[in-house]
Coordinates of C-alpha atoms in Angstrom, one line a residue:
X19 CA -9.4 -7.5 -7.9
X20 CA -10.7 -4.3 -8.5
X21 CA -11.9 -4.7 -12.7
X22 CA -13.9 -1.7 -14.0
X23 CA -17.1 -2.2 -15.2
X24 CA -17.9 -0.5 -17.6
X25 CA -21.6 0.8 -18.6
X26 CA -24.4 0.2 -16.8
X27 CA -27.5 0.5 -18.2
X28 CA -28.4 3.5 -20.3
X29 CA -26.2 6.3 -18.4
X30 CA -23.3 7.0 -20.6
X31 CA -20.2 5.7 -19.4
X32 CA -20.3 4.1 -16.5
X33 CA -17.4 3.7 -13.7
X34 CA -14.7 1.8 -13.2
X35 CA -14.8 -1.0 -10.3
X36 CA -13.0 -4.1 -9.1
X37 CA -12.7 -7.3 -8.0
X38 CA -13.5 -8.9 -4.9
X39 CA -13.2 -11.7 -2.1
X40 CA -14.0 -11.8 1.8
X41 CA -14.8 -14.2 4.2
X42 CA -16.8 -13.9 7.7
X43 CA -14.8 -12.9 10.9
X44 CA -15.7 -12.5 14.2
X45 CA -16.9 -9.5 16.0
X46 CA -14.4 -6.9 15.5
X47 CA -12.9 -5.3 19.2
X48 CA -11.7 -1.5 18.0
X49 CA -9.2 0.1 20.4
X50 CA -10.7 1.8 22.8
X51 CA -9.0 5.2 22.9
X52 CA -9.5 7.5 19.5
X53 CA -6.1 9.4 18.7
X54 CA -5.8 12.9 18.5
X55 CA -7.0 14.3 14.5
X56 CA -5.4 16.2 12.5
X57 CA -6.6 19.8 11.4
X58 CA -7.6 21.1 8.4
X59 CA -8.5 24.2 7.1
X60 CA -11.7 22.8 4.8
X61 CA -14.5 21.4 7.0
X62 CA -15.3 19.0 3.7
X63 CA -15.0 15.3 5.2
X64 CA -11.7 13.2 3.6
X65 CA -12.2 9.9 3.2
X66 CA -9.7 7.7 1.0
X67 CA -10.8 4.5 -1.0
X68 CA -8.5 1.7 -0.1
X69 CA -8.8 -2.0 -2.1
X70 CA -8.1 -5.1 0.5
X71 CA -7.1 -7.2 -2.2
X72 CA -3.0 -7.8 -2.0
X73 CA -1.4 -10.9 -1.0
X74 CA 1.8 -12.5 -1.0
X75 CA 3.8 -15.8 -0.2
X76 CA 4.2 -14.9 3.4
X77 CA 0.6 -14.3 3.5
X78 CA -1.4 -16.5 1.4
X79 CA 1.3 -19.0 0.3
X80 CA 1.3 -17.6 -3.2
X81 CA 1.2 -14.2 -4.9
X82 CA -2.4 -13.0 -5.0
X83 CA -3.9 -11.8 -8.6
X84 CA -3.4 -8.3 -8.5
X85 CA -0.3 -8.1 -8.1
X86 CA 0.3 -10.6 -11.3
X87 CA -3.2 -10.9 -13.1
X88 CA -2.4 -13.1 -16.0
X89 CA 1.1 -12.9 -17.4
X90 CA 2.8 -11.7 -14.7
X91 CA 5.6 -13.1 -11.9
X92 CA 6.4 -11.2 -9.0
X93 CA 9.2 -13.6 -8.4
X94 CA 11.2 -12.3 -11.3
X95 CA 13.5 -9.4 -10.1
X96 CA 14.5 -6.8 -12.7
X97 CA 16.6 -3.4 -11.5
X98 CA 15.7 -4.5 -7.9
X99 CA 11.3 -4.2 -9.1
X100 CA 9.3 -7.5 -8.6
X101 CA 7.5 -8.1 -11.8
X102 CA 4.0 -7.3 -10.7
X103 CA 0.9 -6.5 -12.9
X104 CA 0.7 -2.5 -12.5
X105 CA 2.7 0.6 -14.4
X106 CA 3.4 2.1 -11.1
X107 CA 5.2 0.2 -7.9
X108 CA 4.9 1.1 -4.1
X109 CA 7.3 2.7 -1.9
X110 CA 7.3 -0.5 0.3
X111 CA 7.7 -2.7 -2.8
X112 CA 4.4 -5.3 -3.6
X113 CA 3.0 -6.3 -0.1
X114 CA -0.1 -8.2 1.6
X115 CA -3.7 -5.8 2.6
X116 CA -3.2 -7.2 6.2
X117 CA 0.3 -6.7 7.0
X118 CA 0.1 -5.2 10.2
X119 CA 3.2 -3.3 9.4
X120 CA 1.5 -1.8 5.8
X121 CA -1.5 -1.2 7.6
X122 CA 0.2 1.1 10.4
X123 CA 2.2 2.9 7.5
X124 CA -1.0 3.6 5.6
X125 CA -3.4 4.5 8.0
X126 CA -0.7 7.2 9.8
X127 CA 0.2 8.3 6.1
X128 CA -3.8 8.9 5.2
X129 CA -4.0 11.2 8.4
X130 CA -1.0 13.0 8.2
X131 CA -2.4 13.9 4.8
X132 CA -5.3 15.1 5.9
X133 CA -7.9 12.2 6.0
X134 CA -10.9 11.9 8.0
X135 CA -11.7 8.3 7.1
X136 CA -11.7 5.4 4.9
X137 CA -13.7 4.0 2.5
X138 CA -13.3 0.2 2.2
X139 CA -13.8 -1.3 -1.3
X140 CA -15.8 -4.2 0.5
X141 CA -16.8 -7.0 -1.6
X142 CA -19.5 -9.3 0.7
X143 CA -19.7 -12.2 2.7
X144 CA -20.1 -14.5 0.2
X145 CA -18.0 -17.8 0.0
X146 CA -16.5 -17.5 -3.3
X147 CA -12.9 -16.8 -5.0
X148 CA -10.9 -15.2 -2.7
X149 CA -13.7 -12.9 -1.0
X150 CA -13.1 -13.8 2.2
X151 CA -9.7 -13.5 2.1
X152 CA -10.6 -10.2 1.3
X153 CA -12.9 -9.4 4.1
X154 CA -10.0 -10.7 6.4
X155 CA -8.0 -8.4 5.5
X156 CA -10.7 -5.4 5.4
X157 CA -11.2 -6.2 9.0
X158 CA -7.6 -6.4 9.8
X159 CA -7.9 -2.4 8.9
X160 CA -10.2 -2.0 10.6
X161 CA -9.2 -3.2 13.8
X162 CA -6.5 0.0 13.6
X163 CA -8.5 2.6 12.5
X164 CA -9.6 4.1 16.0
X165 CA -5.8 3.7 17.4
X166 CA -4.8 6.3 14.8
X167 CA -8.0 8.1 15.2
X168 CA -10.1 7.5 11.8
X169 CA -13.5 6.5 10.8
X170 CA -14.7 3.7 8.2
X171 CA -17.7 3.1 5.7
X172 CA -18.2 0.3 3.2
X173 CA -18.5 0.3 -0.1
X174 CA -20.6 -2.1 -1.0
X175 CA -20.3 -4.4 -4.4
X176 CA -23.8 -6.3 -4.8
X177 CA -21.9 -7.2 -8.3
X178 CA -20.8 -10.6 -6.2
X179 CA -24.1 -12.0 -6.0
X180 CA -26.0 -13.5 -8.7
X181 CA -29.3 -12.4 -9.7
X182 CA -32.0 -13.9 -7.9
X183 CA -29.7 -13.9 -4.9
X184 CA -31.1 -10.8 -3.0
X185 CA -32.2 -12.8 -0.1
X186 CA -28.4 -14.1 0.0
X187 CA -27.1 -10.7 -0.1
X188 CA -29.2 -9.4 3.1
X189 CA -26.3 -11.6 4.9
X190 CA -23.5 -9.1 3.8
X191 CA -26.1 -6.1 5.7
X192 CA -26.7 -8.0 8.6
X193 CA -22.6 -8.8 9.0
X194 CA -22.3 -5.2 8.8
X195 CA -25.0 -4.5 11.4
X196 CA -23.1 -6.9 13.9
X197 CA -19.7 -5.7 13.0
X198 CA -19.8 -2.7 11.6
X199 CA -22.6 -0.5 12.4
X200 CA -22.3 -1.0 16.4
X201 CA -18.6 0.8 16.2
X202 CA -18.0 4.2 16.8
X203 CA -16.2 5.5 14.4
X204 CA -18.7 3.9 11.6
X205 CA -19.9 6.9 9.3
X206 CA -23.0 8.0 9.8
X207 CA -25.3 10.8 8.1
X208 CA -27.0 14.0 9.7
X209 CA -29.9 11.6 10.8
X210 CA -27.6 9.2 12.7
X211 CA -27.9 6.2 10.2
X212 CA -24.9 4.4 8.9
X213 CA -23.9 5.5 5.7
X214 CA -23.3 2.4 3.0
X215 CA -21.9 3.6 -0.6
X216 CA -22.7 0.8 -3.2
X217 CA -20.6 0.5 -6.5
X218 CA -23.6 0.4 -8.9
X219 CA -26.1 -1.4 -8.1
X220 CA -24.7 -4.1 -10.6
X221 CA -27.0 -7.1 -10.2
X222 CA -29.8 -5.7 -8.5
X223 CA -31.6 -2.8 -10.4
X224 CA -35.4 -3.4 -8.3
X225 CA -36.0 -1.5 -5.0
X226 CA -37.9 -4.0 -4.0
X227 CA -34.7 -6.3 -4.2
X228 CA -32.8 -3.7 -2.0
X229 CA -36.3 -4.2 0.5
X230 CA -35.0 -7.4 0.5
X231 CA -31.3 -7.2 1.2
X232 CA -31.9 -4.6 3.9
X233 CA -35.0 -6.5 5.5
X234 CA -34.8 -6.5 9.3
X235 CA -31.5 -4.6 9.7
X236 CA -31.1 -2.2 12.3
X237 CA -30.3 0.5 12.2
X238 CA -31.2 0.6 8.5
X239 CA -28.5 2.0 6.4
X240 CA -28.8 5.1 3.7
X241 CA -27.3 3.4 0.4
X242 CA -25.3 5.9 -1.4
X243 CA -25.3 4.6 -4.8
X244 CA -23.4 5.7 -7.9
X245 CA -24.5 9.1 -9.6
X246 CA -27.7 8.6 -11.3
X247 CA -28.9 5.5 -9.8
X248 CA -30.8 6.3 -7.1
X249 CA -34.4 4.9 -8.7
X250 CA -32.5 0.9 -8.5
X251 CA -32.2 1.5 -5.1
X252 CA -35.3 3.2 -4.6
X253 CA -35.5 6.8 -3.0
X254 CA -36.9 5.4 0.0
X255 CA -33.0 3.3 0.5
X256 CA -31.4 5.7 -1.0
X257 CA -29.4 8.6 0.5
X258 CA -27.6 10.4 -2.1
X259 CA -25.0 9.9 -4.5
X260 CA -21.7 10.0 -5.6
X261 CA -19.0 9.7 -8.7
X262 CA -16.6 7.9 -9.4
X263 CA -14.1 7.8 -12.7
X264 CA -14.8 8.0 -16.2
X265 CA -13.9 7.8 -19.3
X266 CA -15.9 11.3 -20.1
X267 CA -13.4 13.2 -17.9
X268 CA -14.3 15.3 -16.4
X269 CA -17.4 16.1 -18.1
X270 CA -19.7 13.4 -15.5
X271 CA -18.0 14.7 -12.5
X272 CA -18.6 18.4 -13.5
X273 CA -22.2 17.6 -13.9
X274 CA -22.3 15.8 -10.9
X275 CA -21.2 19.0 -9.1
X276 CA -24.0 20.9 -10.8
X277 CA -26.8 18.5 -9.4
X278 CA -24.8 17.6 -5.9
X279 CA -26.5 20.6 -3.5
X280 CA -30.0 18.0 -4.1
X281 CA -28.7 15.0 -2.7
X282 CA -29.1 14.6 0.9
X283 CA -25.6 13.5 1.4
X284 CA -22.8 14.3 -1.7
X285 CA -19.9 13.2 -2.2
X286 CA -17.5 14.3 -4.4
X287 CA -14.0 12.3 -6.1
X288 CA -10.3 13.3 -6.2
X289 CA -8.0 11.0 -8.6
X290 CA -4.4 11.4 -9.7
X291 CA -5.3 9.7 -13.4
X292 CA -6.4 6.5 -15.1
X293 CA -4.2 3.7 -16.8
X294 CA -5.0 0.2 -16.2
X295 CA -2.9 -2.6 -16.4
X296 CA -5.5 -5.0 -16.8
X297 CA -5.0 -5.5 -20.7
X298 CA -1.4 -5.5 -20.4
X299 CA -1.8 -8.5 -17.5
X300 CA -3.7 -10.6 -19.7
X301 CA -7.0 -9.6 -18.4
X302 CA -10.6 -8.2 -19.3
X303 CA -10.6 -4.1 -18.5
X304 CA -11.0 -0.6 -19.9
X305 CA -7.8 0.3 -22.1
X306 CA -8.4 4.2 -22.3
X307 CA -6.5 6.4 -20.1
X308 CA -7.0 9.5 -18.0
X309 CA -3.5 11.3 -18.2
X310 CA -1.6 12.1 -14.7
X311 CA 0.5 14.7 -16.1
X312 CA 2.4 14.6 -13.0
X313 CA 0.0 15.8 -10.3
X314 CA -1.8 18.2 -12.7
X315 CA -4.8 16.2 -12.4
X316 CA -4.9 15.1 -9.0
X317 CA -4.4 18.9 -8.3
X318 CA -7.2 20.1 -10.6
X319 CA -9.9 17.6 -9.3
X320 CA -9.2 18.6 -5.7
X321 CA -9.7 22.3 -6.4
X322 CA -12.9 21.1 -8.2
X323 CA -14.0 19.0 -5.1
X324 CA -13.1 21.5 -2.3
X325 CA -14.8 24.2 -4.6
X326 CA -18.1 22.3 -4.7
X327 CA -21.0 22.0 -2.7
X328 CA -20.5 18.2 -1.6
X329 CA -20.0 17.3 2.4
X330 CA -17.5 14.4 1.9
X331 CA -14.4 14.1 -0.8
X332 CA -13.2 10.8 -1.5
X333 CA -10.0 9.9 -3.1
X334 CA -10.3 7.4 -5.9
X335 CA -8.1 5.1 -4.9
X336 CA -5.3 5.0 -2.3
X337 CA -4.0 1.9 -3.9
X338 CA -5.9 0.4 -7.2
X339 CA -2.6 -0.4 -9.4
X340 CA -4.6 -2.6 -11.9
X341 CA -6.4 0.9 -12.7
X342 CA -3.0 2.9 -12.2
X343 CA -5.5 5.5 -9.7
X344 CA -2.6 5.4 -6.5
X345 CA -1.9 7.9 -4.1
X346 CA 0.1 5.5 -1.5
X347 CA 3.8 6.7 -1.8
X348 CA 5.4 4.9 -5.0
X349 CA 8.5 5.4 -6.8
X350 CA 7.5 7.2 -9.7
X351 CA 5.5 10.2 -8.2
X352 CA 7.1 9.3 -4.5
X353 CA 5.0 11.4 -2.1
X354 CA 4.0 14.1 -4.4
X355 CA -0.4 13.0 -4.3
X356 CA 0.0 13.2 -0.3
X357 CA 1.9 16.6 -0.2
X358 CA -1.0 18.6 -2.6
X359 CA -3.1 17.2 -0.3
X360 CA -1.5 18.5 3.0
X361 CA -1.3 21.8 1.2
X362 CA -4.8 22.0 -0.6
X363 CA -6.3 21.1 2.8
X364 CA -4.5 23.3 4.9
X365 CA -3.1 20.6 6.6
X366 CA -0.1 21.6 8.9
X367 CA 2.5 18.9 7.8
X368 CA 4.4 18.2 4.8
X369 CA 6.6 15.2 3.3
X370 CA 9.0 15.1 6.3
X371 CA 6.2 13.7 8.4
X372 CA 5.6 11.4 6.0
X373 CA 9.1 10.5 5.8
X374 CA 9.2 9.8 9.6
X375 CA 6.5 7.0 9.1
X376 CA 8.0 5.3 6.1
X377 CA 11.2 5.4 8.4
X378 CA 9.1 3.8 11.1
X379 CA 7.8 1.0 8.4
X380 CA 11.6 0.7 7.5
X381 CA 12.6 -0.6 11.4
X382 CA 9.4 -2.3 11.7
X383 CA 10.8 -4.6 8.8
X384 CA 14.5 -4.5 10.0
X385 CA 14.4 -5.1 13.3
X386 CA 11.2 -8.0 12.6
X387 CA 11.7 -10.8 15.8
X388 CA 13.6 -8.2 17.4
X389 CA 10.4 -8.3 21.0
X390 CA 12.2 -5.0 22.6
X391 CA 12.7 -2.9 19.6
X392 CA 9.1 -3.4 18.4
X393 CA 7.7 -2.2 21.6
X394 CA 9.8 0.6 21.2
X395 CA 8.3 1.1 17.8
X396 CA 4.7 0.7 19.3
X397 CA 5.1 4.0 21.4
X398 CA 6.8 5.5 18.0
X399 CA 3.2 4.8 16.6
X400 CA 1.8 5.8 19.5
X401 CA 3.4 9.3 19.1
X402 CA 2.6 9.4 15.5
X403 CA -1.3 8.9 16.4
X404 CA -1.5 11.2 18.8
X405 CA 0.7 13.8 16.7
X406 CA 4.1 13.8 18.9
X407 CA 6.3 14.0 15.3
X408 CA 9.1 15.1 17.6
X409 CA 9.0 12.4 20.4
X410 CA 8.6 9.8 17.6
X411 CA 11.8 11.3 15.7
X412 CA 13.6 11.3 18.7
X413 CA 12.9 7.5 19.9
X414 CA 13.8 6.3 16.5
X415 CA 16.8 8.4 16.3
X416 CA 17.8 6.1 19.4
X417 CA 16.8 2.8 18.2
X418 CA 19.1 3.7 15.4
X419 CA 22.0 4.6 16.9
X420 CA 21.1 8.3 17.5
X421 CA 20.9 8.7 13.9
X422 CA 18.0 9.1 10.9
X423 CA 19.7 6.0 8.8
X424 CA 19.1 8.5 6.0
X425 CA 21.3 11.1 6.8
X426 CA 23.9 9.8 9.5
X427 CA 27.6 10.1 10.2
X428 CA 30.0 8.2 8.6
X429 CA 31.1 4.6 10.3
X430 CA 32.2 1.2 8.0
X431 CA 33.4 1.3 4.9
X432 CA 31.9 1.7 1.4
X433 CA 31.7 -1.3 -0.6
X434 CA 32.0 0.2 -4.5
X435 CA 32.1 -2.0 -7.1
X436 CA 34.4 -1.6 -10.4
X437 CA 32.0 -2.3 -13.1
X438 CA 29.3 -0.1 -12.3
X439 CA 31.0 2.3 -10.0
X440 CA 27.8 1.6 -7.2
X441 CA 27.4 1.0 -3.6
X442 CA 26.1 -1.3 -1.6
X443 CA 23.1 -0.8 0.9
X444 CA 20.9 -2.9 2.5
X445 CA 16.7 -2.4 1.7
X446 CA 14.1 -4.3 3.5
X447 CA 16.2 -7.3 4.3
X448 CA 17.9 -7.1 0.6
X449 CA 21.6 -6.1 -0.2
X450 CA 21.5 -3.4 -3.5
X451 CA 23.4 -1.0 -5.1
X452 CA 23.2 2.9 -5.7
X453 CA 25.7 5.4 -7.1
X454 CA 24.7 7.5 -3.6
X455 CA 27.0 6.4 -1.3
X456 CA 25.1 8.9 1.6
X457 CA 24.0 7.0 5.0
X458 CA 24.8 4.2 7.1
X459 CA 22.8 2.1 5.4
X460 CA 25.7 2.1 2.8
X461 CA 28.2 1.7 5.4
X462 CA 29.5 -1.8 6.3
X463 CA 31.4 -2.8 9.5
X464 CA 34.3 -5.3 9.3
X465 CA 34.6 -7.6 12.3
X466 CA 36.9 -10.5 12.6
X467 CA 35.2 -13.7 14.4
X468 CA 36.8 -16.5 15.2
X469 CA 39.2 -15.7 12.3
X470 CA 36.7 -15.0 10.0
X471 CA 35.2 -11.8 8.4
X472 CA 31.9 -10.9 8.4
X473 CA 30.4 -7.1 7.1
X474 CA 27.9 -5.4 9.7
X475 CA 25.3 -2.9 8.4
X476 CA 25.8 0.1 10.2
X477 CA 22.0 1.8 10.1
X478 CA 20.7 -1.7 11.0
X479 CA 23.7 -3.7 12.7
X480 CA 22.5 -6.7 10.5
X481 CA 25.3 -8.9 8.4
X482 CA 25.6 -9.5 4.9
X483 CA 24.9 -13.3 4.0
X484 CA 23.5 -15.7 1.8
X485 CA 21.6 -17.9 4.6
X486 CA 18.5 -18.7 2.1
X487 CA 20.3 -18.8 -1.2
X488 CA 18.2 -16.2 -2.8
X489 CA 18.9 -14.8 -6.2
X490 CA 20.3 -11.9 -4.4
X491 CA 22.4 -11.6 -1.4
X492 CA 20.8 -10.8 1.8
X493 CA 21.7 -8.4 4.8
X494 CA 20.4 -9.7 8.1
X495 CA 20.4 -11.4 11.5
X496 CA 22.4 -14.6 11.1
X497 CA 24.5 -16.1 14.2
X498 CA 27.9 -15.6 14.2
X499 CA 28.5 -19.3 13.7
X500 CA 27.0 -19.4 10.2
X501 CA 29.0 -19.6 7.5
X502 CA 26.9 -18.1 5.4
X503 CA 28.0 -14.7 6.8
X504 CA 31.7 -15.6 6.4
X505 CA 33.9 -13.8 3.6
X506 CA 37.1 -13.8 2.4
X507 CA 38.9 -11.3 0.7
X508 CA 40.8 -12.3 -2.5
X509 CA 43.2 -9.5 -3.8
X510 CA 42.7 -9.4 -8.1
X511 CA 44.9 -6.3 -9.4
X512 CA 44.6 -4.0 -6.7
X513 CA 40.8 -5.1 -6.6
X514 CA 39.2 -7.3 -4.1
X515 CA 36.6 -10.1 -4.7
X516 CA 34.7 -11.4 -1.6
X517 CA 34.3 -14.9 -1.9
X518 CA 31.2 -16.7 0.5
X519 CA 33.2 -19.4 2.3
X520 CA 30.0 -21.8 2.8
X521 CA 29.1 -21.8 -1.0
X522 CA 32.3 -20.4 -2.2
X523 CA 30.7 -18.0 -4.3
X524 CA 32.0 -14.4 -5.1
X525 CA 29.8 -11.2 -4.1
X526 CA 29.2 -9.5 -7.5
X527 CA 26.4 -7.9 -9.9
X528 CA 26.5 -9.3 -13.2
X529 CA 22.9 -9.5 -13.9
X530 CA 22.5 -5.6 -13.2
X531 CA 18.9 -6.8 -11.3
X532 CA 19.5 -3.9 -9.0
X533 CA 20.0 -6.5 -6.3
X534 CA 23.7 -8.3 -5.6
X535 CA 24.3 -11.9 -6.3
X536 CA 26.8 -14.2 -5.5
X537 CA 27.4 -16.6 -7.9
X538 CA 30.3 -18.3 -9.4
X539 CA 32.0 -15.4 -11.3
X540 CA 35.4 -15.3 -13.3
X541 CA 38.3 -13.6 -11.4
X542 CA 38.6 -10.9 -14.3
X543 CA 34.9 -9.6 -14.4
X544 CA 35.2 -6.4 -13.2
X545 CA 31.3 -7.1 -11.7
X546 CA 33.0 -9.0 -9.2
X547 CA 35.3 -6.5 -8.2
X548 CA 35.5 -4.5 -5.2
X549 CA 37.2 -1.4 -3.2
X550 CA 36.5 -1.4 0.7
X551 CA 36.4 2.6 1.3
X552 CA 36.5 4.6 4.2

């Protein structure tokens, strides 16, 4: 978890940080053909901070603490949102770091908004909380960073040791010289040595302690250490600094800007704003806020960046939602972070593009089992790497019927209920409701089977059901022979209620979640009744 620590010795206000967890992994195998990169009009480096620290039930068996901290339940639905512990909530809804799924649709959305690289908030090898979880899924990114044609650096947290524990923490340096270091697409700096960023030092202030903990590595790393702390590292470890986010905004980064033509490498920090959840979730954490005002100050600190002297801008954070500093698609400021970016770096695509690869995240989740469509969605990525928008559009216009399953023709009807005067759609797998009506993913196909109806999505050709008794009602793959994909339609006042023939349940929304239920409802509630439009 990525908790901000705040003051560090005697250098005014310090920076926010995190939490950690990793394990050890085997040698990492990258793929072995780099994909095309994107061009830019500034020759400054972009490298994006990313946290490996998400997991779910389908990953871990249980929600992982960032996305609830203390008080909160990502089980609980509410207007169609998972109760998770963050003021802002992803595109793709709350997911795991190494979903390879989330992992293509990040990585591809990083370069199409102009990135160079990524910055992994990387907490160590030690055995220890949920570390090597973490480092799992750090490596998991990893592994697809030269298939979409980007480089990597760590960012080191020696905050995870103990003091005393130097010797302990040379094993984190020599994992990274025997899995990290040896790859190609590692950053290096203008003398060919790999290039470490550490988030302090924390726990160990002596150089001789860094002696230590780089002992014997080779090649011996530069340590880029947070701005003012190169004496803790020692000059002879050191190789620069950089910011990060403070509560004196943006009075330390200004300075740093002042001072960063000294340092042999600089690096400079772009963020979109600062409000942490962490006291809201129950948890220790700064409570003062940098305000986003939209993208006001995202905007602002990238002109300040790409006006300075520094080699490399990093973008504080991609997706830290305990510190409220995303720039990953969400649905309050949608893709708004990545578009100044594409137009502040002069890079030649805009949201569409990015629209194309949430679509191709979309049919990775709705066609999941499906062994020929996903190998038609591994060239799609392939295009997307290698910058072929146009051949990707195209194959996943097919795979959908010919059709973007956000804008397609008209087939089905349209399921409106009374109450509410919504729609229904199917989302990731989940049946909800909209007062759009506008796609085929609102469209449902009625087909009769073996004297019983059943309602086929017509963007996904899935069927609505209740196969797992969820707390909403699903829209799927199911057999025909199920049950649980069988409705009958009960006339009510020139209304119709569909009643679930397995549970004998009627479709409805009552509970307003932003998801429909079927539950037992009474004839006359109108949030059980329906009209089947064409």
């Amino acid at each position: 978890m990525r908790t901000l620590l705040w003051a560090l010795c005697a250098l005014m206000l310090f920076a926010c940080n995190k939490s950690a967890h990793e394990p050890a992994t085997p040698r990492l195998k990258a793929d072995l053909k780099a994909a095309v990169p994107v061009t830019k009009t500034t020759s400054k480096k972009i490298f994006i901070h990313w946290m490996p620290w998400f997991e779910t039930p389908a990953s871990r068996g249980a929600w992982g603490y960032h996305w609830k901290m203390n008080n909160q339940n990502p089980d609980i639905i509410v207007n169609g949102k998972r109760q998770i512990a963050a003021y802002f909530y992803p595109k793709t809804g709350p997911y795991a770091s190494a979903d390879p799924d989330i992992i293509e649709y990040q990585l591809l959305l990083m370069k199409y908004a102009g990135a160079d690289g990524v910055f992994i908030d990387w907490p160590g090898t030690r055995q220890r909380y949920d570390y090597p979880d973490n480092l799992a899924n750090s490596n998991a990114l990893i592994s697809k960073l030269n298939a979409v044609g980007l480089q990597f650096s760590i960012v080191h947290e020696d905050r995870n040791w103990d003091p005393g524990m130097a010797a302990n923490a040379n094993g984190d340096f020599v994992y990274m010289q025997n899995n990290y270091f040896n790859q190609g697409n590692y950053l290096r700096n203008s003398n060919n040595e790999p290039v470490v960023l550490n988030f302090g030092p924390i726990t160990f202030h002596q150089p001789s302690e860094w002696n230590t903990m780089l002992n014997g590595i080779n090649p011996r790393p530069k340590i880029i250490p947070l701005f003012g702390f190169t004496n803790e590292v020692g000059t002879n470890n050191a190789g620069g600094e950089f910011p990060w986010i403070y509560q004196e905004h943006p009075g330390v980064v200004d300075r740093y800007y002042t001072q960063a033509a000294s340092f042999p490498l600089s690096i400079g920090v772009v963020y979109p704003g600062f409000k942490s959840f962490y006291q809201a979730g129950g948890a220790d954490g700064p409570t003062w806020q940098i305000a986003h005002n939209g993208t006001s100050t995202f905007s602002t600190m990238l002109d300040k960046a790409l006006a300075s002297s520094v080699k490399i801008i990093q973008f504080a954070t991609w997706n830290d939602y305990g510190e409220g500093t995303i720039i990953e698609p969400t649905d309050e400021f949608g893709y708004s972070f990545l578009t100044v970016m594409q137009q502040k770096l002069g890079v030649p695509y805009g949201q569409h593009e990015l629209e194309v690869i949430y679509r191709l995240y979309q049919y990775r989740k709705q066609y999941a089992g499906n062994g020929s469509v996903q190998q038609q969605l591994n060239q799609v990525f392939s295009y997307l790497a290698n910058l072929q928008v146009g051949n990707a559009e195209n194959l996943l216009n097919s795979i959908g019927g010919g059709n973007n399953p956000d804008n397609p023709p008209a087939t089905g009807v349209l399921i409106k209920n009374r109450w509410l005067n919504t729609y229904l759609y199917e989302q990731n797998g989940q049946v909800r409701y909209n007062t759009s009506n506008t796609g085929n993913q609102y469209r449902w196909i009625q087909e009769t089977v073996n004297g019983h109806i059943r309602f086929k999505n017509a963007a996904t050709g899935n069927y609505l059901n209740i196969e797992h008794l969820y707390s909403y009602v699903e829209s799927s793959n199911v057999p025909n022979t199920f049950y649980s994909s069988y409705w009958a339609l009960e006339s009510y006042n020139g209304y119709t209620r569909l009643r679930n023939e397995w549970q004998n349940t009627y479709l409805n929304l009552e509970n307003q979640s932003g998801l429909a239920q079927c539950t037992n409802v009474p004839a006359n509630f109108e949030s059980g009744q329906w009209t089947l439009q064409n």
